[in-house]
Short mmCIF file of C-alpha atoms in Angstrom, two decimals:
data_model
loop_
_atom_site.label_atom_id
_atom_site.label_comp_id
_atom_site.label_asym_id
_atom_site.label_seq_id
_atom_site.Cartn_x
_atom_site.Cartn_y
_atom_site.Cartn_z
CA MET J 11 -143.00 -164.14 -83.11
CA LEU J 12 -144.81 -167.29 -84.22
CA ASN J 13 -146.58 -165.53 -87.13
CA ASP J 14 -144.54 -165.06 -90.32
CA ASP J 15 -143.91 -161.51 -91.46
CA SER J 16 -145.11 -161.48 -95.06
CA ALA J 17 -143.09 -158.35 -95.74
CA THR J 18 -139.85 -160.21 -95.12
CA GLU J 19 -140.44 -163.40 -97.09
CA THR J 20 -138.01 -162.45 -99.90
CA PRO J 21 -134.50 -163.88 -99.47
CA PRO J 22 -131.94 -161.38 -98.22
CA ASP J 23 -129.55 -159.89 -100.77
CA PRO J 24 -125.82 -160.43 -100.27
CA GLN J 25 -125.24 -156.86 -99.14
CA THR J 26 -127.86 -157.30 -96.39
CA ARG J 27 -126.36 -160.62 -95.33
CA ARG J 28 -122.97 -158.99 -95.03
CA SER J 29 -124.48 -156.27 -92.88
CA GLY J 30 -125.82 -158.97 -90.58
CA ALA J 31 -122.44 -160.50 -89.84
CA THR J 32 -121.36 -160.93 -86.28
CA CYS J 33 -119.02 -157.93 -86.30
CA PRO J 34 -119.40 -154.76 -88.36
CA GLU J 35 -116.81 -153.71 -90.87
CA THR J 36 -113.70 -152.41 -89.23
CA GLY J 37 -113.05 -148.70 -89.51
CA THR J 38 -109.88 -146.77 -88.91
CA ASP J 39 -111.28 -143.53 -87.53
CA PRO J 40 -111.80 -143.13 -83.75
CA HIS J 41 -115.60 -143.07 -84.12
CA SER J 42 -115.62 -146.42 -85.93
CA ARG J 43 -113.24 -147.92 -83.38
CA MET J 44 -115.49 -146.74 -80.54
CA GLN J 45 -118.54 -148.12 -82.34
CA ASN J 46 -116.84 -151.49 -82.80
CA PHE J 47 -115.81 -151.53 -79.17
CA LEU J 48 -119.36 -150.81 -78.00
CA LEU J 49 -120.82 -153.48 -80.31
CA PHE J 50 -118.26 -156.00 -79.13
CA THR J 51 -119.10 -155.18 -75.51
CA ILE J 52 -122.85 -155.50 -76.10
CA TYR J 53 -122.41 -158.82 -77.88
CA GLN J 54 -120.14 -160.14 -75.15
CA VAL J 55 -122.64 -159.22 -72.44
CA LEU J 56 -125.62 -160.70 -74.28
CA ASN J 57 -123.61 -163.80 -75.10
CA GLU J 58 -123.24 -164.55 -71.38
CA PHE J 59 -127.01 -164.70 -70.84
CA GLU J 60 -128.50 -168.14 -70.23
CA ASP J 61 -131.63 -167.08 -72.13
CA GLY J 62 -131.76 -167.18 -75.91
CA ILE J 63 -131.45 -163.75 -77.51
CA ALA J 64 -131.85 -162.71 -81.13
CA LEU J 65 -131.01 -159.15 -82.17
CA ILE J 66 -133.27 -157.89 -84.99
CA ASP J 67 -132.23 -154.82 -87.00
CA GLU J 68 -134.25 -151.96 -88.48
CA GLN J 69 -134.98 -153.97 -91.64
CA ASN J 70 -136.55 -156.75 -89.52
CA ARG J 71 -133.64 -159.07 -90.21
CA VAL J 72 -131.66 -161.21 -87.83
CA ARG J 73 -128.53 -159.25 -86.95
CA TRP J 74 -127.06 -161.65 -84.36
CA VAL J 75 -127.98 -164.57 -82.04
CA ASN J 76 -126.23 -165.40 -78.78
CA ALA J 77 -124.67 -168.71 -77.80
CA SER J 78 -127.68 -169.84 -75.74
CA MET J 79 -129.98 -169.21 -78.72
CA ARG J 80 -127.71 -171.28 -80.94
CA ARG J 81 -127.80 -174.16 -78.46
CA LEU J 82 -131.56 -174.00 -77.95
CA PHE J 83 -132.39 -174.22 -81.65
CA ASP J 84 -129.22 -175.85 -82.99
CA LEU J 85 -128.37 -172.77 -85.05
CA ASN J 86 -125.33 -171.79 -87.07
CA GLU J 87 -124.91 -168.04 -86.83
CA ALA J 88 -123.57 -167.76 -90.35
CA ASP J 89 -126.78 -169.33 -91.69
CA VAL J 90 -129.18 -167.00 -89.88
CA ALA J 91 -127.39 -163.63 -89.93
CA GLY J 92 -129.32 -161.31 -92.28
CA MET J 93 -132.30 -163.67 -92.52
CA PRO J 94 -135.77 -162.03 -92.38
CA ALA J 95 -137.20 -162.47 -88.89
CA GLY J 96 -140.38 -164.10 -90.19
CA VAL J 97 -138.42 -166.65 -92.21
CA PHE J 98 -136.17 -167.30 -89.23
CA THR J 99 -139.19 -168.02 -87.01
CA HIS J 100 -140.91 -170.19 -89.59
CA ARG J 101 -137.81 -172.25 -90.36
CA PHE J 102 -136.14 -172.74 -86.98
CA ILE J 103 -138.64 -172.10 -84.19
CA ASN J 104 -142.16 -173.03 -85.25
CA PRO J 105 -141.27 -176.64 -86.19
CA LEU J 106 -140.24 -177.30 -82.58
CA VAL J 107 -143.30 -175.69 -80.95
CA GLU J 108 -145.99 -178.14 -79.84
CA ASP J 109 -149.60 -176.99 -80.30
CA ALA J 110 -148.54 -173.64 -81.75
CA GLU J 111 -152.20 -172.62 -82.03
CA LYS J 112 -152.54 -172.99 -78.25
CA VAL J 113 -149.56 -170.81 -77.34
CA ILE J 114 -150.28 -168.89 -74.13
CA ALA J 115 -149.94 -165.13 -74.61
CA THR J 116 -150.17 -162.77 -71.63
CA ALA J 117 -149.01 -159.17 -71.15
CA GLY J 118 -146.80 -159.17 -74.24
CA THR J 119 -145.19 -162.54 -73.56
CA ARG J 120 -145.81 -166.02 -74.93
CA GLU J 121 -145.07 -169.41 -73.48
CA LEU J 122 -143.62 -171.87 -75.97
CA HIS J 123 -143.55 -175.61 -75.36
CA LEU J 124 -140.79 -177.08 -77.46
CA ARG J 125 -140.01 -180.71 -78.18
CA LYS J 126 -136.66 -181.27 -79.81
CA PRO J 127 -135.95 -184.08 -82.31
CA ASN J 128 -134.30 -186.13 -79.54
CA GLY J 129 -137.54 -185.98 -77.51
CA GLU J 130 -136.28 -183.43 -74.96
CA GLU J 131 -138.96 -181.07 -73.64
CA CYS J 132 -138.26 -177.40 -73.18
CA TRP J 133 -140.40 -174.42 -72.16
CA LEU J 134 -139.53 -170.87 -73.14
CA GLU J 135 -141.11 -167.51 -72.42
CA TYR J 136 -140.87 -165.31 -75.51
CA SER J 137 -140.86 -161.51 -75.32
CA SER J 138 -139.70 -158.68 -77.57
CA ARG J 139 -138.45 -155.26 -76.56
CA PRO J 140 -136.79 -152.33 -78.36
CA MET J 141 -133.04 -151.91 -78.21
CA GLN J 142 -132.13 -148.22 -77.96
CA ILE J 143 -128.48 -148.44 -76.86
CA TYR J 144 -125.96 -146.81 -79.14
CA PRO J 145 -124.81 -148.07 -81.63
CA VAL J 146 -127.78 -150.46 -82.09
CA ARG J 147 -130.61 -147.97 -81.81
CA ASN J 148 -133.93 -148.89 -83.44
CA ASN J 149 -133.10 -152.58 -83.14
CA ARG J 150 -135.05 -154.99 -80.99
CA LEU J 151 -134.23 -157.90 -78.73
CA GLU J 152 -136.23 -161.08 -79.03
CA ILE J 153 -135.73 -162.96 -75.78
CA TYR J 154 -136.43 -166.66 -75.24
CA ARG J 155 -136.29 -167.06 -71.49
CA LYS J 156 -135.80 -170.57 -70.14
CA ILE J 157 -138.68 -171.57 -67.84
CA THR J 158 -138.39 -175.37 -68.12
CA ARG J 159 -137.62 -175.85 -64.43
CA TRP J 160 -140.58 -173.69 -63.45
CA LYS J 161 -142.93 -175.50 -65.81
CA LEU J 162 -141.83 -178.91 -64.56
CA THR J 163 -142.35 -177.72 -61.00
CA GLU J 164 -145.74 -176.36 -61.99
CA ARG J 165 -146.64 -179.70 -63.58
CA CYS J 166 -145.67 -181.54 -60.39
CA LEU J 167 -147.73 -179.11 -58.34
CA VAL J 168 -150.74 -179.57 -60.62
CA GLU J 169 -150.43 -183.36 -60.40
CA SER J 170 -150.06 -183.15 -56.61
CA GLU J 171 -153.10 -180.89 -56.46
CA LYS J 172 -155.10 -183.39 -58.51
CA ARG J 173 -154.10 -186.26 -56.21
CA TYR J 174 -154.86 -184.16 -53.14
CA ARG J 175 -158.23 -183.11 -54.55
CA THR J 176 -159.09 -186.73 -55.40
CA LEU J 177 -158.24 -187.92 -51.89
CA PHE J 178 -159.98 -184.90 -50.38
CA GLU J 179 -163.21 -185.27 -52.33
CA LYS J 180 -163.62 -188.99 -52.95
CA GLY J 181 -163.50 -190.31 -49.37
CA ASN J 182 -166.50 -191.36 -47.31
CA ASP J 183 -165.75 -189.00 -44.42
CA ALA J 184 -166.43 -185.29 -44.10
CA ILE J 185 -163.24 -183.22 -44.16
CA LEU J 186 -163.27 -179.70 -42.74
CA VAL J 187 -160.31 -177.35 -42.50
CA PHE J 188 -160.49 -174.35 -40.22
CA GLU J 189 -158.25 -171.84 -38.46
CA LEU J 190 -157.64 -171.49 -34.73
CA SER J 191 -157.06 -168.23 -32.91
CA PRO J 192 -154.14 -167.94 -30.45
CA GLU J 193 -156.70 -168.77 -27.73
CA SER J 194 -157.53 -172.07 -29.50
CA VAL J 195 -160.95 -170.81 -30.60
CA PRO J 196 -162.11 -171.79 -34.13
CA THR J 197 -162.45 -168.74 -36.36
CA ARG J 198 -163.53 -169.76 -39.86
CA PHE J 199 -163.63 -172.62 -42.32
CA VAL J 200 -161.04 -172.44 -45.09
CA GLU J 201 -161.91 -175.69 -46.90
CA ALA J 202 -164.61 -178.35 -46.97
CA ASN J 203 -165.10 -181.41 -49.13
CA GLU J 204 -168.25 -182.53 -50.92
CA VAL J 205 -169.19 -185.06 -48.24
CA ALA J 206 -169.18 -182.36 -45.54
CA CYS J 207 -171.34 -180.04 -47.65
CA ARG J 208 -173.81 -182.80 -48.45
CA ARG J 209 -174.02 -184.05 -44.85
CA LEU J 210 -174.54 -180.57 -43.41
CA GLY J 211 -176.87 -179.41 -46.17
CA TYR J 212 -174.83 -176.34 -47.16
CA SER J 213 -173.25 -175.29 -50.42
CA ARG J 214 -169.49 -174.92 -50.25
CA ASP J 215 -169.70 -171.11 -50.26
CA GLU J 216 -172.33 -171.17 -47.51
CA LEU J 217 -170.22 -173.45 -45.35
CA LEU J 218 -167.03 -171.43 -45.86
CA ALA J 219 -168.92 -168.34 -44.69
CA ARG J 220 -169.55 -169.99 -41.31
CA SER J 221 -167.52 -170.78 -38.23
CA PRO J 222 -166.93 -174.34 -36.97
CA LEU J 223 -168.84 -173.34 -33.82
CA ASP J 224 -171.96 -172.81 -35.97
CA ILE J 225 -172.30 -176.58 -36.46
CA VAL J 226 -171.77 -177.51 -32.79
CA PRO J 227 -174.87 -178.02 -30.56
CA PRO J 228 -175.19 -175.07 -28.15
CA GLU J 229 -175.05 -177.28 -25.06
CA ARG J 230 -171.74 -178.81 -26.26
CA LEU J 231 -169.87 -175.60 -27.08
CA GLY J 232 -167.98 -175.57 -23.79
CA GLU J 233 -167.04 -179.23 -24.18
CA VAL J 234 -165.73 -178.75 -27.73
CA LEU J 235 -163.74 -175.61 -26.82
CA ALA J 236 -162.13 -177.49 -23.93
CA ILE J 237 -161.20 -180.33 -26.28
CA LEU J 238 -159.61 -177.96 -28.82
CA LYS J 239 -157.42 -176.47 -26.11
CA GLN J 240 -155.69 -179.86 -25.97
CA PHE J 241 -153.88 -178.82 -29.18
CA ARG J 242 -151.57 -176.83 -26.95
CA LEU J 243 -150.11 -180.17 -25.82
CA ASN J 244 -151.09 -182.65 -28.55
CA ASP J 245 -150.86 -182.66 -32.33
CA ARG J 246 -153.85 -184.97 -32.79
CA ILE J 247 -157.20 -185.32 -30.98
CA LEU J 248 -159.86 -188.02 -31.33
CA TYR J 249 -163.27 -187.37 -29.81
CA GLU J 250 -167.01 -187.81 -30.35
CA SER J 251 -169.47 -184.99 -30.79
CA GLU J 252 -172.45 -183.96 -32.90
CA HIS J 253 -172.81 -181.75 -35.96
CA VAL J 254 -175.90 -179.63 -36.48
CA ALA J 255 -177.02 -179.62 -40.13
CA LYS J 256 -178.66 -176.69 -41.89
CA GLY J 257 -182.16 -178.02 -41.20
CA GLY J 258 -181.42 -178.57 -37.50
CA ASN J 259 -180.83 -182.32 -37.71
CA ARG J 260 -178.04 -183.64 -35.52
CA VAL J 261 -175.47 -186.08 -36.79
CA PRO J 262 -173.36 -188.01 -34.26
CA VAL J 263 -169.74 -187.96 -35.44
CA GLU J 264 -166.33 -189.28 -34.47
CA ILE J 265 -163.81 -186.52 -35.14
CA ASN J 266 -160.13 -187.10 -35.81
CA SER J 267 -158.38 -183.72 -35.80
CA LEU J 268 -154.78 -182.66 -36.27
CA HIS J 269 -153.29 -179.18 -36.40
CA PHE J 270 -150.47 -177.72 -38.47
CA PRO J 271 -149.16 -174.26 -39.45
CA LEU J 272 -150.44 -172.85 -42.74
CA GLN J 273 -149.43 -169.41 -43.99
CA GLY J 274 -148.45 -168.38 -40.49
CA LYS J 275 -151.73 -169.46 -38.89
CA THR J 276 -152.65 -172.51 -36.81
CA THR J 277 -154.91 -174.64 -38.97
CA VAL J 278 -156.91 -177.75 -38.07
CA LEU J 279 -157.74 -180.62 -40.40
CA SER J 280 -160.84 -182.33 -39.05
CA ILE J 281 -162.01 -185.69 -40.43
CA SER J 282 -165.55 -186.44 -39.24
CA ARG J 283 -167.07 -189.91 -39.54
CA ASP J 284 -170.82 -190.36 -39.31
CA ILE J 285 -171.40 -192.84 -36.47
CA SER J 286 -175.21 -192.84 -36.58
CA GLU J 287 -175.32 -196.57 -37.33
CA ARG J 288 -172.79 -197.28 -34.60
CA LYS J 289 -174.90 -195.32 -32.12
CA LYS J 290 -178.00 -197.25 -33.18
CA MET J 291 -176.17 -200.54 -32.63
CA GLU J 292 -174.91 -199.36 -29.24
CA GLU J 293 -178.42 -198.42 -28.22
CA LEU J 294 -179.75 -201.76 -29.44
CA ARG J 295 -177.01 -203.57 -27.52
CA ARG J 296 -177.83 -201.59 -24.40
CA LYS J 297 -181.50 -202.50 -24.68
CA VAL J 298 -180.71 -206.19 -25.27
CA PHE J 299 -178.44 -206.39 -22.24
CA SER J 300 -181.00 -204.54 -20.17
CA ARG J 301 -183.69 -207.05 -21.09
CA ILE J 302 -181.41 -210.00 -20.38
CA GLU J 303 -180.53 -208.57 -16.99
CA GLN J 304 -184.19 -207.97 -16.24
CA SER J 305 -184.98 -211.56 -17.20
CA ILE J 306 -182.22 -212.88 -14.93
CA GLU J 307 -183.43 -210.74 -12.04
CA GLN J 308 -187.03 -211.81 -12.58
CA SER J 309 -186.00 -215.46 -12.79
CA ALA J 310 -184.00 -215.17 -9.56
CA ALA J 311 -186.96 -213.57 -7.80
CA LEU J 312 -189.30 -216.26 -9.15
CA SER J 313 -186.91 -218.92 -7.85
CA ASP J 314 -187.15 -217.47 -4.36
CA GLN J 315 -190.93 -217.28 -4.63
CA ILE J 316 -191.10 -220.99 -5.60
CA ARG J 317 -188.81 -222.11 -2.80
CA GLN J 318 -190.91 -220.59 -0.01
CA PRO J 319 -194.18 -222.59 -0.62
CA LEU J 320 -192.12 -225.61 -1.61
CA GLN J 321 -190.40 -225.62 1.77
CA MET J 322 -193.83 -225.37 3.44
CA ILE J 323 -195.13 -228.36 1.45
CA MET J 324 -192.08 -230.45 2.33
CA GLY J 325 -192.46 -229.57 6.03
CA LEU J 326 -196.16 -230.52 6.14
CA ALA J 327 -195.52 -233.79 4.32
CA ALA J 328 -192.85 -234.77 6.81
CA MET J 329 -195.22 -234.18 9.74
CA GLU J 330 -197.87 -236.67 8.53
CA GLY J 331 -195.55 -239.60 7.84
CA SER J 332 -198.01 -241.38 5.49
CA ALA J 333 -197.14 -242.99 2.19
CA ASN J 334 -198.79 -240.13 0.31
CA SER J 335 -196.87 -237.61 2.38
CA ARG J 336 -193.61 -239.33 1.63
CA GLU J 337 -194.43 -239.21 -2.14
CA ILE J 338 -195.30 -235.53 -1.85
CA ALA J 339 -191.98 -234.89 -0.10
CA ARG J 340 -190.09 -236.84 -2.78
CA GLN J 341 -191.70 -234.84 -5.62
CA ALA J 342 -191.06 -231.60 -3.76
CA ALA J 343 -187.36 -232.55 -3.51
CA VAL J 344 -187.29 -233.10 -7.29
CA ILE J 345 -188.81 -229.66 -7.82
CA ASN J 346 -186.29 -228.13 -5.43
CA ALA J 347 -183.43 -229.74 -7.35
CA LEU J 348 -184.80 -228.26 -10.59
CA VAL J 349 -184.96 -224.84 -8.96
CA ASP J 350 -181.31 -225.23 -7.90
CA ARG J 351 -180.36 -226.02 -11.46
CA LEU J 352 -182.23 -222.94 -12.67
CA SER J 353 -180.44 -220.82 -10.10
CA GLN J 354 -177.09 -222.14 -11.26
CA GLY J 355 -178.05 -221.34 -14.85
CA TRP J 356 -178.96 -217.77 -13.84
CA ILE J 357 -175.58 -217.38 -12.18
CA GLU J 358 -173.83 -218.57 -15.37
CA SER J 359 -175.99 -216.20 -17.42
CA GLU J 360 -174.86 -213.28 -15.27
CA LYS J 361 -171.21 -214.23 -15.88
CA VAL J 362 -171.82 -214.42 -19.63
CA CYS J 363 -173.49 -211.00 -19.61
CA SER J 364 -170.57 -209.55 -17.70
CA VAL J 365 -168.13 -210.84 -20.33
CA LEU J 366 -170.29 -209.54 -23.18
CA ARG J 367 -170.53 -206.10 -21.61
CA ARG J 368 -166.74 -205.88 -21.38
CA HIS J 369 -166.04 -206.93 -24.98
CA TYR J 370 -169.08 -205.76 -26.97
#
């Protein structure tokens, strides 16, 4: 419809224009009256359609346009009746079509994106079909179906899909979507983001061909299955586990999972955070506290070992009663006081370690 018909470029003659009037000439015989009645009925029915309709006659000229067509393209029926179809398209339709060279054509239909002079957007689906109903045999209907609401909905869906895909792909965490059987057993992956593929070493197609249980360490299968059964009572589960990559490497992960219905199946969205660094820090903290505790224990034992000979020295010095003995006893008392202070410091260190263990 968007291409001009070169065979119809010549202006219509007056006789042709008269034949394209809204109603045919009135006849007096019963056949003419029946024909007029049928034409009137056809026009009335087509005029009630919300879609734009143009009736094209055997000479490829506009015979009639309905009210919706007149509103869509701001037409005056008297101006277009009898006009060659190609001229009609070129004059009234093509100027409103945006990117006419990019018009989508599928299965005999075309999508037209119109922008009216007032800036209003409108989408139409154009199709043409023969009209073989008496008394308009060998005519054709050109239908401009309104699809603006669908196209606006489609645009919103595309924009939502883009936002979803951006959030899905651009995060730092691996996102895996999989289905659960009625027994709460994972069946297959249905989606995975780029981070998950990169972390596990699989292509997207390779990963989607696997089950979530394929990336769980064998010794933790029972634990993970027991955790997933909690979905019978909870919508969200947070737990730690490990993922086994393609090469066999294990990645410690913190998994935040929630389930929801999708196309009649229970589906799980699993967001997995790599906690390798956290685990390293926890191990380092454990080793540091272990060494501190060992040092405190060793210091306490050393304190006891010092006190025993010190008590012996003080006892021997007291037995002699000489000036040197009294000096030895005095120095031993100083050492004993220092040991007491060390013991008190070890006790405080144990308290500090206890606090650190609770909060770090």
